[in-house]
mmCIF file with all atom_site columns, C-alpha atoms in Angstrom:
data_model
loop_
_atom_site.group_PDB
_atom_site.id
_atom_site.type_symbol
_atom_site.label_atom_id
_atom_site.label_alt_id
_atom_site.label_comp_id
_atom_site.label_asym_id
_atom_site.label_entity_id
_atom_site.label_seq_id
_atom_site.pdbx_PDB_ins_code
_atom_site.Cartn_x
_atom_site.Cartn_y
_atom_site.Cartn_z
_atom_site.occupancy
_atom_site.B_iso_or_equiv
_atom_site.pdbx_formal_charge
_atom_site.auth_seq_id
_atom_site.auth_comp_id
_atom_site.auth_asym_id
_atom_site.auth_atom_id
_atom_site.pdbx_PDB_model_num
ATOM 1   C CA . ASP A 1 1   ? 6.663   13.341  0.163   1.00 0.00 ? 1   ASP A CA 1
ATOM 2   C CA . ALA A 1 2   ? 10.421  12.846  -0.317  1.00 0.00 ? 2   ALA A CA 1
ATOM 3   C CA . LYS A 1 3   ? 11.676  10.195  -2.692  1.00 0.00 ? 3   LYS A CA 1
ATOM 4   C CA . THR A 1 4   ? 13.282  6.871   -1.777  1.00 0.00 ? 4   THR A CA 1
ATOM 5   C CA . THR A 1 5   ? 15.692  4.722   -3.776  1.00 0.00 ? 5   THR A CA 1
ATOM 6   C CA . GLN A 1 6   ? 15.805  0.948   -3.445  1.00 0.00 ? 6   GLN A CA 1
ATOM 7   C CA . PRO A 1 7   ? 17.500  -1.821  -5.400  1.00 0.00 ? 7   PRO A CA 1
ATOM 8   C CA . ASN A 1 8   ? 15.180  -3.489  -7.893  1.00 0.00 ? 8   ASN A CA 1
ATOM 9   C CA . SER A 1 9   ? 15.795  -6.977  -6.594  1.00 0.00 ? 9   SER A CA 1
ATOM 10  C CA . MET A 1 10  ? 17.718  -9.003  -4.035  1.00 0.00 ? 10  MET A CA 1
ATOM 11  C CA . GLU A 1 11  ? 18.213  -12.660 -3.351  1.00 0.00 ? 11  GLU A CA 1
ATOM 12  C CA . SER A 1 12  ? 18.587  -14.484 -0.074  1.00 0.00 ? 12  SER A CA 1
ATOM 13  C CA . ASN A 1 13  ? 18.961  -18.002 1.192   1.00 0.00 ? 13  ASN A CA 1
ATOM 14  C CA . GLU A 1 14  ? 16.418  -19.418 3.573   1.00 0.00 ? 14  GLU A CA 1
ATOM 15  C CA . GLU A 1 15  ? 17.281  -19.100 7.257   1.00 0.00 ? 15  GLU A CA 1
ATOM 16  C CA . GLU A 1 16  ? 19.861  -16.385 6.567   1.00 0.00 ? 16  GLU A CA 1
ATOM 17  C CA . PRO A 1 17  ? 19.540  -12.690 7.485   1.00 0.00 ? 17  PRO A CA 1
ATOM 18  C CA . VAL A 1 18  ? 18.524  -10.197 4.826   1.00 0.00 ? 18  VAL A CA 1
ATOM 19  C CA . HIS A 1 19  ? 19.420  -6.514  4.781   1.00 0.00 ? 19  HIS A CA 1
ATOM 20  C CA . LEU A 1 20  ? 17.226  -4.406  2.482   1.00 0.00 ? 20  LEU A CA 1
ATOM 21  C CA . PRO A 1 21  ? 18.649  -0.912  1.916   1.00 0.00 ? 21  PRO A CA 1
ATOM 22  C CA . CYS A 1 22  ? 16.807  2.306   1.223   1.00 0.00 ? 22  CYS A CA 1
ATOM 23  C CA . ASN A 1 23  ? 18.219  5.721   0.429   1.00 0.00 ? 23  ASN A CA 1
ATOM 24  C CA . HIS A 1 24  ? 16.270  8.854   1.228   1.00 0.00 ? 24  HIS A CA 1
ATOM 25  C CA . SER A 1 25  ? 18.730  11.718  1.035   1.00 0.00 ? 25  SER A CA 1
ATOM 26  C CA . THR A 1 26  ? 16.021  14.411  0.836   1.00 0.00 ? 26  THR A CA 1
ATOM 27  C CA . ILE A 1 27  ? 14.173  13.270  3.979   1.00 0.00 ? 27  ILE A CA 1
ATOM 28  C CA . SER A 1 28  ? 12.720  16.056  6.082   1.00 0.00 ? 28  SER A CA 1
ATOM 29  C CA . GLY A 1 29  ? 12.771  16.323  9.858   1.00 0.00 ? 29  GLY A CA 1
ATOM 30  C CA . THR A 1 30  ? 9.167   15.196  10.262  1.00 0.00 ? 30  THR A CA 1
ATOM 31  C CA . ASP A 1 31  ? 9.268   12.312  7.811   1.00 0.00 ? 31  ASP A CA 1
ATOM 32  C CA . TYR A 1 32  ? 8.867   8.844   9.278   1.00 0.00 ? 32  TYR A CA 1
ATOM 33  C CA . ILE A 1 33  ? 10.371  5.893   7.441   1.00 0.00 ? 33  ILE A CA 1
ATOM 34  C CA . HIS A 1 34  ? 7.791   3.204   6.722   1.00 0.00 ? 34  HIS A CA 1
ATOM 35  C CA . TRP A 1 35  ? 8.251   -0.261  5.295   1.00 0.00 ? 35  TRP A CA 1
ATOM 36  C CA . TYR A 1 36  ? 5.483   -2.279  3.701   1.00 0.00 ? 36  TYR A CA 1
ATOM 37  C CA . ARG A 1 37  ? 5.662   -5.507  1.812   1.00 0.00 ? 37  ARG A CA 1
ATOM 38  C CA . GLN A 1 38  ? 3.454   -7.076  -0.818  1.00 0.00 ? 38  GLN A CA 1
ATOM 39  C CA . LEU A 1 39  ? 3.262   -10.773 -1.301  1.00 0.00 ? 39  LEU A CA 1
ATOM 40  C CA . PRO A 1 40  ? 2.235   -12.012 -4.779  1.00 0.00 ? 40  PRO A CA 1
ATOM 41  C CA . SER A 1 41  ? -1.374  -11.217 -5.641  1.00 0.00 ? 41  SER A CA 1
ATOM 42  C CA . GLN A 1 42  ? -2.079  -9.671  -2.224  1.00 0.00 ? 42  GLN A CA 1
ATOM 43  C CA . GLY A 1 43  ? -2.490  -6.222  -0.798  1.00 0.00 ? 43  GLY A CA 1
ATOM 44  C CA . PRO A 1 44  ? 0.465   -4.548  0.953   1.00 0.00 ? 44  PRO A CA 1
ATOM 45  C CA . GLU A 1 45  ? 1.199   -5.414  4.540   1.00 0.00 ? 45  GLU A CA 1
ATOM 46  C CA . TYR A 1 46  ? 2.713   -3.071  7.160   1.00 0.00 ? 46  TYR A CA 1
ATOM 47  C CA . VAL A 1 47  ? 6.129   -4.187  8.350   1.00 0.00 ? 47  VAL A CA 1
ATOM 48  C CA . ILE A 1 48  ? 7.672   -1.474  10.506  1.00 0.00 ? 48  ILE A CA 1
ATOM 49  C CA . HIS A 1 49  ? 8.251   2.254   10.797  1.00 0.00 ? 49  HIS A CA 1
ATOM 50  C CA . GLY A 1 50  ? 10.572  4.609   12.681  1.00 0.00 ? 50  GLY A CA 1
ATOM 51  C CA . LEU A 1 51  ? 11.797  8.182   12.955  1.00 0.00 ? 51  LEU A CA 1
ATOM 52  C CA . THR A 1 52  ? 15.366  8.306   14.331  1.00 0.00 ? 52  THR A CA 1
ATOM 53  C CA . SER A 1 53  ? 16.030  5.357   16.610  1.00 0.00 ? 53  SER A CA 1
ATOM 54  C CA . ASN A 1 54  ? 16.341  1.783   15.480  1.00 0.00 ? 54  ASN A CA 1
ATOM 55  C CA . VAL A 1 55  ? 13.127  -0.181  15.864  1.00 0.00 ? 55  VAL A CA 1
ATOM 56  C CA . ASN A 1 56  ? 12.380  -3.826  16.403  1.00 0.00 ? 56  ASN A CA 1
ATOM 57  C CA . ASN A 1 57  ? 9.156   -5.781  16.145  1.00 0.00 ? 57  ASN A CA 1
ATOM 58  C CA . ARG A 1 58  ? 8.167   -9.393  15.639  1.00 0.00 ? 58  ARG A CA 1
ATOM 59  C CA . MET A 1 59  ? 8.537   -9.149  11.858  1.00 0.00 ? 59  MET A CA 1
ATOM 60  C CA . ALA A 1 60  ? 11.772  -7.217  11.372  1.00 0.00 ? 60  ALA A CA 1
ATOM 61  C CA . SER A 1 61  ? 14.214  -4.601  12.568  1.00 0.00 ? 61  SER A CA 1
ATOM 62  C CA . LEU A 1 62  ? 14.747  -1.142  11.135  1.00 0.00 ? 62  LEU A CA 1
ATOM 63  C CA . ALA A 1 63  ? 18.174  0.413   11.307  1.00 0.00 ? 63  ALA A CA 1
ATOM 64  C CA . ILE A 1 64  ? 18.219  4.153   10.608  1.00 0.00 ? 64  ILE A CA 1
ATOM 65  C CA . ALA A 1 65  ? 21.424  6.002   9.788   1.00 0.00 ? 65  ALA A CA 1
ATOM 66  C CA . GLU A 1 66  ? 22.454  8.794   12.111  1.00 0.00 ? 66  GLU A CA 1
ATOM 67  C CA . ASP A 1 67  ? 21.909  11.407  9.402   1.00 0.00 ? 67  ASP A CA 1
ATOM 68  C CA . ARG A 1 68  ? 18.591  9.714   8.462   1.00 0.00 ? 68  ARG A CA 1
ATOM 69  C CA . LYS A 1 69  ? 19.535  9.721   4.789   1.00 0.00 ? 69  LYS A CA 1
ATOM 70  C CA . SER A 1 70  ? 19.333  5.955   4.602   1.00 0.00 ? 70  SER A CA 1
ATOM 71  C CA . SER A 1 71  ? 17.829  3.041   6.391   1.00 0.00 ? 71  SER A CA 1
ATOM 72  C CA . THR A 1 72  ? 17.976  -0.754  6.313   1.00 0.00 ? 72  THR A CA 1
ATOM 73  C CA . LEU A 1 73  ? 15.210  -3.225  6.892   1.00 0.00 ? 73  LEU A CA 1
ATOM 74  C CA . ILE A 1 74  ? 16.568  -6.389  8.505   1.00 0.00 ? 74  ILE A CA 1
ATOM 75  C CA . LEU A 1 75  ? 14.869  -9.757  8.332   1.00 0.00 ? 75  LEU A CA 1
ATOM 76  C CA . HIS A 1 76  ? 16.778  -11.833 10.828  1.00 0.00 ? 76  HIS A CA 1
ATOM 77  C CA . ARG A 1 77  ? 16.044  -15.224 9.349   1.00 0.00 ? 77  ARG A CA 1
ATOM 78  C CA . ALA A 1 78  ? 14.469  -15.228 5.912   1.00 0.00 ? 78  ALA A CA 1
ATOM 79  C CA . THR A 1 79  ? 11.785  -17.806 5.179   1.00 0.00 ? 79  THR A CA 1
ATOM 80  C CA . LEU A 1 80  ? 10.162  -18.692 1.898   1.00 0.00 ? 80  LEU A CA 1
ATOM 81  C CA . ARG A 1 81  ? 7.109   -16.741 3.042   1.00 0.00 ? 81  ARG A CA 1
ATOM 82  C CA . ASP A 1 82  ? 9.193   -13.562 3.164   1.00 0.00 ? 82  ASP A CA 1
ATOM 83  C CA . ALA A 1 83  ? 9.510   -13.553 -0.650  1.00 0.00 ? 83  ALA A CA 1
ATOM 84  C CA . ALA A 1 84  ? 7.753   -10.311 -1.565  1.00 0.00 ? 84  ALA A CA 1
ATOM 85  C CA . VAL A 1 85  ? 8.222   -6.771  -2.878  1.00 0.00 ? 85  VAL A CA 1
ATOM 86  C CA . TYR A 1 86  ? 9.410   -4.521  -0.045  1.00 0.00 ? 86  TYR A CA 1
ATOM 87  C CA . TYR A 1 87  ? 8.539   -0.830  -0.194  1.00 0.00 ? 87  TYR A CA 1
ATOM 88  C CA . CYS A 1 88  ? 10.354  1.886   1.722   1.00 0.00 ? 88  CYS A CA 1
ATOM 89  C CA . ILE A 1 89  ? 8.092   4.928   2.034   1.00 0.00 ? 89  ILE A CA 1
ATOM 90  C CA . LEU A 1 90  ? 8.521   8.306   3.725   1.00 0.00 ? 90  LEU A CA 1
ATOM 91  C CA . ARG A 1 91  ? 5.522   9.733   5.475   1.00 0.00 ? 91  ARG A CA 1
ATOM 92  C CA . ASP A 1 92  ? 5.026   13.101  7.175   1.00 0.00 ? 92  ASP A CA 1
ATOM 93  C CA . HIS A 1 93  ? 3.104   12.468  10.379  1.00 0.00 ? 93  HIS A CA 1
ATOM 94  C CA . TYR A 1 94  ? 2.451   16.085  11.172  1.00 0.00 ? 94  TYR A CA 1
ATOM 95  C CA . GLY A 1 95  ? 0.031   17.269  8.550   1.00 0.00 ? 95  GLY A CA 1
ATOM 96  C CA . GLY A 1 96  ? 0.651   18.896  5.230   1.00 0.00 ? 96  GLY A CA 1
ATOM 97  C CA . SER A 1 97  ? 0.064   15.689  3.357   1.00 0.00 ? 97  SER A CA 1
ATOM 98  C CA . GLN A 1 98  ? -2.847  13.777  1.959   1.00 0.00 ? 98  GLN A CA 1
ATOM 99  C CA . GLY A 1 99  ? -2.559  10.895  4.363   1.00 0.00 ? 99  GLY A CA 1
ATOM 100 C CA . ASN A 1 100 ? -1.883  8.553   1.470   1.00 0.00 ? 100 ASN A CA 1
ATOM 101 C CA . LEU A 1 101 ? 1.177   6.373   0.923   1.00 0.00 ? 101 LEU A CA 1
ATOM 102 C CA . ILE A 1 102 ? 3.253   6.924   -2.225  1.00 0.00 ? 102 ILE A CA 1
ATOM 103 C CA . PHE A 1 103 ? 4.644   3.614   -3.393  1.00 0.00 ? 103 PHE A CA 1
ATOM 104 C CA . GLY A 1 104 ? 7.865   3.428   -5.391  1.00 0.00 ? 104 GLY A CA 1
ATOM 105 C CA . LYS A 1 105 ? 9.018   0.361   -7.252  1.00 0.00 ? 105 LYS A CA 1
ATOM 106 C CA . GLY A 1 106 ? 10.336  -1.396  -4.162  1.00 0.00 ? 106 GLY A CA 1
ATOM 107 C CA . THR A 1 107 ? 12.758  -4.267  -3.892  1.00 0.00 ? 107 THR A CA 1
ATOM 108 C CA . LYS A 1 108 ? 11.673  -7.724  -5.019  1.00 0.00 ? 108 LYS A CA 1
ATOM 109 C CA . LEU A 1 109 ? 13.134  -10.204 -2.547  1.00 0.00 ? 109 LEU A CA 1
ATOM 110 C CA . SER A 1 110 ? 13.604  -13.796 -3.649  1.00 0.00 ? 110 SER A CA 1
ATOM 111 C CA . VAL A 1 111 ? 14.320  -16.450 -1.031  1.00 0.00 ? 111 VAL A CA 1
ATOM 112 C CA . LYS A 1 112 ? 16.014  -19.657 -2.076  1.00 0.00 ? 112 LYS A CA 1
ATOM 113 C CA . PRO A 1 113 ? 15.488  -22.866 -0.153  1.00 0.00 ? 113 PRO A CA 1
ATOM 114 C CA . GLY B 2 1   ? -4.412  -6.136  13.738  1.00 0.00 ? 1   GLY B CA 1
ATOM 115 C CA . ALA B 2 2   ? -7.192  -4.427  11.879  1.00 0.00 ? 2   ALA B CA 1
ATOM 116 C CA . VAL B 2 3   ? -8.747  -6.352  9.008   1.00 0.00 ? 3   VAL B CA 1
ATOM 117 C CA . VAL B 2 4   ? -9.953  -5.006  5.687   1.00 0.00 ? 4   VAL B CA 1
ATOM 118 C CA . SER B 2 5   ? -11.851 -7.163  3.253   1.00 0.00 ? 5   SER B CA 1
ATOM 119 C CA . GLN B 2 6   ? -12.654 -6.746  -0.414  1.00 0.00 ? 6   GLN B CA 1
ATOM 120 C CA . HIS B 2 7   ? -15.334 -8.342  -2.492  1.00 0.00 ? 7   HIS B CA 1
ATOM 121 C CA . PRO B 2 8   ? -15.155 -9.834  -5.006  1.00 0.00 ? 8   PRO B CA 1
ATOM 122 C CA . SER B 2 9   ? -11.594 -11.142 -5.026  1.00 0.00 ? 9   SER B CA 1
ATOM 123 C CA . ARG B 2 10  ? -11.688 -11.470 -8.801  1.00 0.00 ? 10  ARG B CA 1
ATOM 124 C CA . VAL B 2 11  ? -14.160 -10.542 -11.473 1.00 0.00 ? 11  VAL B CA 1
ATOM 125 C CA . ILE B 2 12  ? -14.338 -11.050 -15.220 1.00 0.00 ? 12  ILE B CA 1
ATOM 126 C CA . CYS B 2 13  ? -16.728 -8.881  -17.178 1.00 0.00 ? 13  CYS B CA 1
ATOM 127 C CA . LYS B 2 14  ? -17.532 -7.880  -20.737 1.00 0.00 ? 14  LYS B CA 1
ATOM 128 C CA . SER B 2 15  ? -16.485 -4.575  -22.179 1.00 0.00 ? 15  SER B CA 1
ATOM 129 C CA . GLY B 2 16  ? -19.040 -1.861  -21.567 1.00 0.00 ? 16  GLY B CA 1
ATOM 130 C CA . THR B 2 17  ? -20.445 -3.247  -18.348 1.00 0.00 ? 17  THR B CA 1
ATOM 131 C CA . SER B 2 18  ? -20.042 -1.721  -14.866 1.00 0.00 ? 18  SER B CA 1
ATOM 132 C CA . VAL B 2 19  ? -18.354 -3.464  -11.973 1.00 0.00 ? 19  VAL B CA 1
ATOM 133 C CA . LYS B 2 20  ? -18.700 -2.666  -8.283  1.00 0.00 ? 20  LYS B CA 1
ATOM 134 C CA . ILE B 2 21  ? -15.951 -3.525  -5.782  1.00 0.00 ? 21  ILE B CA 1
ATOM 135 C CA . GLU B 2 22  ? -16.635 -3.371  -2.065  1.00 0.00 ? 22  GLU B CA 1
ATOM 136 C CA . CYS B 2 23  ? -14.117 -2.558  0.657   1.00 0.00 ? 23  CYS B CA 1
ATOM 137 C CA . ARG B 2 24  ? -15.020 -3.191  4.273   1.00 0.00 ? 24  ARG B CA 1
ATOM 138 C CA . SER B 2 25  ? -13.256 -2.538  7.548   1.00 0.00 ? 25  SER B CA 1
ATOM 139 C CA . LEU B 2 26  ? -14.244 -5.495  9.711   1.00 0.00 ? 26  LEU B CA 1
ATOM 140 C CA . ASP B 2 27  ? -13.199 -4.517  13.197  1.00 0.00 ? 27  ASP B CA 1
ATOM 141 C CA . PHE B 2 28  ? -12.690 -0.789  13.187  1.00 0.00 ? 28  PHE B CA 1
ATOM 142 C CA . GLN B 2 29  ? -14.332 2.364   11.883  1.00 0.00 ? 29  GLN B CA 1
ATOM 143 C CA . ALA B 2 30  ? -12.575 3.643   8.800   1.00 0.00 ? 30  ALA B CA 1
ATOM 144 C CA . THR B 2 31  ? -12.834 7.410   8.600   1.00 0.00 ? 31  THR B CA 1
ATOM 145 C CA . THR B 2 32  ? -10.645 7.463   5.510   1.00 0.00 ? 32  THR B CA 1
ATOM 146 C CA . MET B 2 33  ? -10.413 4.950   2.719   1.00 0.00 ? 33  MET B CA 1
ATOM 147 C CA . PHE B 2 34  ? -8.012  4.867   -0.200  1.00 0.00 ? 34  PHE B CA 1
ATOM 148 C CA . TRP B 2 35  ? -8.303  3.176   -3.576  1.00 0.00 ? 35  TRP B CA 1
ATOM 149 C CA . TYR B 2 36  ? -5.201  2.057   -5.454  1.00 0.00 ? 36  TYR B CA 1
ATOM 150 C CA . ARG B 2 37  ? -4.673  0.417   -8.817  1.00 0.00 ? 37  ARG B CA 1
ATOM 151 C CA . GLN B 2 38  ? -1.780  -1.837  -9.751  1.00 0.00 ? 38  GLN B CA 1
ATOM 152 C CA . PHE B 2 39  ? -0.934  -2.961  -13.274 1.00 0.00 ? 39  PHE B CA 1
ATOM 153 C CA . PRO B 2 40  ? 1.204   -6.110  -13.783 1.00 0.00 ? 40  PRO B CA 1
ATOM 154 C CA . LYS B 2 41  ? 4.788   -5.702  -12.657 1.00 0.00 ? 41  LYS B CA 1
ATOM 155 C CA . GLN B 2 42  ? 4.161   -2.136  -11.570 1.00 0.00 ? 42  GLN B CA 1
ATOM 156 C CA . SER B 2 43  ? 3.754   -0.408  -8.252  1.00 0.00 ? 43  SER B CA 1
ATOM 157 C CA . LEU B 2 44  ? 0.552   0.728   -6.582  1.00 0.00 ? 44  LEU B CA 1
ATOM 158 C CA . MET B 2 45  ? -0.873  3.967   -7.868  1.00 0.00 ? 45  MET B CA 1
ATOM 159 C CA . LEU B 2 46  ? -3.274  5.948   -5.714  1.00 0.00 ? 46  LEU B CA 1
ATOM 160 C CA . MET B 2 47  ? -6.545  6.638   -7.486  1.00 0.00 ? 47  MET B CA 1
ATOM 161 C CA . ALA B 2 48  ? -8.621  8.454   -4.888  1.00 0.00 ? 48  ALA B CA 1
ATOM 162 C CA . THR B 2 49  ? -9.062  9.219   -1.208  1.00 0.00 ? 49  THR B CA 1
ATOM 163 C CA . SER B 2 50  ? -12.389 9.449   0.536   1.00 0.00 ? 50  SER B CA 1
ATOM 164 C CA . ASN B 2 51  ? -13.525 10.508  3.979   1.00 0.00 ? 51  ASN B CA 1
ATOM 165 C CA . GLU B 2 52  ? -16.800 9.096   5.266   1.00 0.00 ? 52  GLU B CA 1
ATOM 166 C CA . GLY B 2 53  ? -19.688 11.282  4.246   1.00 0.00 ? 53  GLY B CA 1
ATOM 167 C CA . SER B 2 54  ? -17.633 13.425  1.886   1.00 0.00 ? 54  SER B CA 1
ATOM 168 C CA . LYS B 2 55  ? -16.942 13.357  -1.827  1.00 0.00 ? 55  LYS B CA 1
ATOM 169 C CA . ALA B 2 56  ? -13.835 11.504  -2.862  1.00 0.00 ? 56  ALA B CA 1
ATOM 170 C CA . THR B 2 57  ? -10.681 13.361  -3.888  1.00 0.00 ? 57  THR B CA 1
ATOM 171 C CA . TYR B 2 58  ? -9.264  11.941  -7.094  1.00 0.00 ? 58  TYR B CA 1
ATOM 172 C CA . GLU B 2 59  ? -5.654  11.921  -8.116  1.00 0.00 ? 59  GLU B CA 1
ATOM 173 C CA . GLN B 2 60  ? -4.625  13.696  -11.313 1.00 0.00 ? 60  GLN B CA 1
ATOM 174 C CA . GLY B 2 61  ? -5.456  11.659  -14.405 1.00 0.00 ? 61  GLY B CA 1
ATOM 175 C CA . VAL B 2 62  ? -8.182  9.558   -12.728 1.00 0.00 ? 62  VAL B CA 1
ATOM 176 C CA . GLU B 2 63  ? -11.620 10.127  -14.213 1.00 0.00 ? 63  GLU B CA 1
ATOM 177 C CA . LYS B 2 64  ? -14.127 10.647  -11.443 1.00 0.00 ? 64  LYS B CA 1
ATOM 178 C CA . ASP B 2 65  ? -17.080 9.889   -13.701 1.00 0.00 ? 65  ASP B CA 1
ATOM 179 C CA . LYS B 2 66  ? -15.569 6.556   -14.672 1.00 0.00 ? 66  LYS B CA 1
ATOM 180 C CA . PHE B 2 67  ? -14.442 5.447   -11.241 1.00 0.00 ? 67  PHE B CA 1
ATOM 181 C CA . LEU B 2 68  ? -17.304 6.204   -8.877  1.00 0.00 ? 68  LEU B CA 1
ATOM 182 C CA . ILE B 2 69  ? -16.463 6.050   -5.183  1.00 0.00 ? 69  ILE B CA 1
ATOM 183 C CA . ASN B 2 70  ? -19.011 5.948   -2.411  1.00 0.00 ? 70  ASN B CA 1
ATOM 184 C CA . HIS B 2 71  ? -18.009 6.032   1.278   1.00 0.00 ? 71  HIS B CA 1
ATOM 185 C CA . ALA B 2 72  ? -21.441 6.073   2.849   1.00 0.00 ? 72  ALA B CA 1
ATOM 186 C CA . SER B 2 73  ? -20.577 4.409   6.143   1.00 0.00 ? 73  SER B CA 1
ATOM 187 C CA . LEU B 2 74  ? -17.616 4.077   8.472   1.00 0.00 ? 74  LEU B CA 1
ATOM 188 C CA . THR B 2 75  ? -17.119 0.450   7.461   1.00 0.00 ? 75  THR B CA 1
ATOM 189 C CA . LEU B 2 76  ? -17.855 0.382   3.771   1.00 0.00 ? 76  LEU B CA 1
ATOM 190 C CA . SER B 2 77  ? -16.544 2.034   0.625   1.00 0.00 ? 77  SER B CA 1
ATOM 191 C CA . THR B 2 78  ? -17.374 0.997   -2.912  1.00 0.00 ? 78  THR B CA 1
ATOM 192 C CA . LEU B 2 79  ? -15.559 1.593   -6.173  1.00 0.00 ? 79  LEU B CA 1
ATOM 193 C CA . THR B 2 80  ? -17.657 1.265   -9.339  1.00 0.00 ? 80  THR B CA 1
ATOM 194 C CA . VAL B 2 81  ? -15.833 0.996   -12.632 1.00 0.00 ? 81  VAL B CA 1
ATOM 195 C CA . THR B 2 82  ? -18.378 2.266   -15.149 1.00 0.00 ? 82  THR B CA 1
ATOM 196 C CA . SER B 2 83  ? -18.390 1.137   -18.769 1.00 0.00 ? 83  SER B CA 1
ATOM 197 C CA . ALA B 2 84  ? -15.323 -0.960  -18.222 1.00 0.00 ? 84  ALA B CA 1
ATOM 198 C CA . HIS B 2 85  ? -12.866 -1.508  -21.075 1.00 0.00 ? 85  HIS B CA 1
ATOM 199 C CA . PRO B 2 86  ? -9.925  -3.915  -21.413 1.00 0.00 ? 86  PRO B CA 1
ATOM 200 C CA . GLU B 2 87  ? -7.480  -1.175  -20.421 1.00 0.00 ? 87  GLU B CA 1
ATOM 201 C CA . ASP B 2 88  ? -9.244  -1.019  -17.043 1.00 0.00 ? 88  ASP B CA 1
ATOM 202 C CA . SER B 2 89  ? -8.106  -4.563  -16.308 1.00 0.00 ? 89  SER B CA 1
ATOM 203 C CA . SER B 2 90  ? -5.975  -4.303  -13.225 1.00 0.00 ? 90  SER B CA 1
ATOM 204 C CA . PHE B 2 91  ? -5.554  -5.198  -9.555  1.00 0.00 ? 91  PHE B CA 1
ATOM 205 C CA . TYR B 2 92  ? -7.625  -2.838  -7.428  1.00 0.00 ? 92  TYR B CA 1
ATOM 206 C CA . ILE B 2 93  ? -6.631  -2.497  -3.786  1.00 0.00 ? 93  ILE B CA 1
ATOM 207 C CA . CYS B 2 94  ? -8.313  -0.516  -1.021  1.00 0.00 ? 94  CYS B CA 1
ATOM 208 C CA . SER B 2 95  ? -6.928  0.572   2.308   1.00 0.00 ? 95  SER B CA 1
ATOM 209 C CA . ALA B 2 96  ? -8.525  2.090   5.352   1.00 0.00 ? 96  ALA B CA 1
ATOM 210 C CA . SER B 2 97  ? -7.459  4.184   8.284   1.00 0.00 ? 97  SER B CA 1
ATOM 211 C CA . GLN B 2 98  ? -9.160  5.497   11.346  1.00 0.00 ? 98  GLN B CA 1
ATOM 212 C CA . GLY B 2 99  ? -8.078  9.127   10.990  1.00 0.00 ? 99  GLY B CA 1
ATOM 213 C CA . ARG B 2 100 ? -8.827  11.974  8.636   1.00 0.00 ? 100 ARG B CA 1
ATOM 214 C CA . ARG B 2 101 ? -6.596  12.252  5.620   1.00 0.00 ? 101 ARG B CA 1
ATOM 215 C CA . SER B 2 102 ? -4.813  15.317  6.932   1.00 0.00 ? 102 SER B CA 1
ATOM 216 C CA . SER B 2 103 ? -3.242  13.476  9.845   1.00 0.00 ? 103 SER B CA 1
ATOM 217 C CA . TYR B 2 104 ? -1.221  10.350  10.143  1.00 0.00 ? 104 TYR B CA 1
ATOM 218 C CA . ASN B 2 105 ? -2.943  7.079   10.859  1.00 0.00 ? 105 ASN B CA 1
ATOM 219 C CA . GLU B 2 106 ? -1.795  3.615   9.927   1.00 0.00 ? 106 GLU B CA 1
ATOM 220 C CA . GLN B 2 107 ? -3.344  2.241   6.774   1.00 0.00 ? 107 GLN B CA 1
ATOM 221 C CA . PHE B 2 108 ? -4.638  -1.305  6.604   1.00 0.00 ? 108 PHE B CA 1
ATOM 222 C CA . PHE B 2 109 ? -4.859  -2.851  3.170   1.00 0.00 ? 109 PHE B CA 1
ATOM 223 C CA . GLY B 2 110 ? -7.443  -5.175  1.679   1.00 0.00 ? 110 GLY B CA 1
ATOM 224 C CA . PRO B 2 111 ? -6.449  -8.320  -0.248  1.00 0.00 ? 111 PRO B CA 1
ATOM 225 C CA . GLY B 2 112 ? -7.210  -6.732  -3.625  1.00 0.00 ? 112 GLY B CA 1
ATOM 226 C CA . THR B 2 113 ? -9.629  -7.409  -6.465  1.00 0.00 ? 113 THR B CA 1
ATOM 227 C CA . ARG B 2 114 ? -8.432  -8.685  -9.821  1.00 0.00 ? 114 ARG B CA 1
ATOM 228 C CA . LEU B 2 115 ? -10.556 -7.175  -12.607 1.00 0.00 ? 115 LEU B CA 1
ATOM 229 C CA . THR B 2 116 ? -10.377 -8.606  -16.109 1.00 0.00 ? 116 THR B CA 1
ATOM 230 C CA . VAL B 2 117 ? -12.378 -6.913  -18.840 1.00 0.00 ? 117 VAL B CA 1
ATOM 231 C CA . LEU B 2 118 ? -12.882 -8.961  -21.982 1.00 0.00 ? 118 LEU B CA 1
#
């Protein structure tokens, strides 16, 4: 699976939007961009995923660059419960992989009240 | 969404003993289960992948005789840490998906088990 690069940490104020960037310059045509987050002392939680078009769900939005070499996870209004480590992961949906997720170091998001 | 549970949530044991951790899919049949390990302030590292009814596939550097994985049913996988030592102390997390490992299916993660070996 191709590698992703994320900032080690970011800070946000409560109720403000947060933009978490991810670079994946070696992404292949069949790689989907997945985001998971891990709250302290818990297992990871799925957030969102996409291929080319921007995606929205109840948790977040995913903005994907036109060349797909980068993406941004958007939390529209950060809450204290959004403080977590956010992982950007590339996954090939069309075979040739183990089916497992390869976690990088992620971005630790802190939310200030 | 699909729910995956783990038991126990935390365990403390003496060095040399064996510890069994259970991972259950509560509302779906998990064809494939994954076991991860996470040391403090580090990311998750995949240990092994198992399909129901098959032997587990271990990642490089993970001792299969030390970390025994059994995936005997579509809702239960167990990880047994044999002859545990303090360096095995870690956060063990399982995940489950409905598809075979060669195809994409969303993974659902358990809450994790904190193992402390004294």
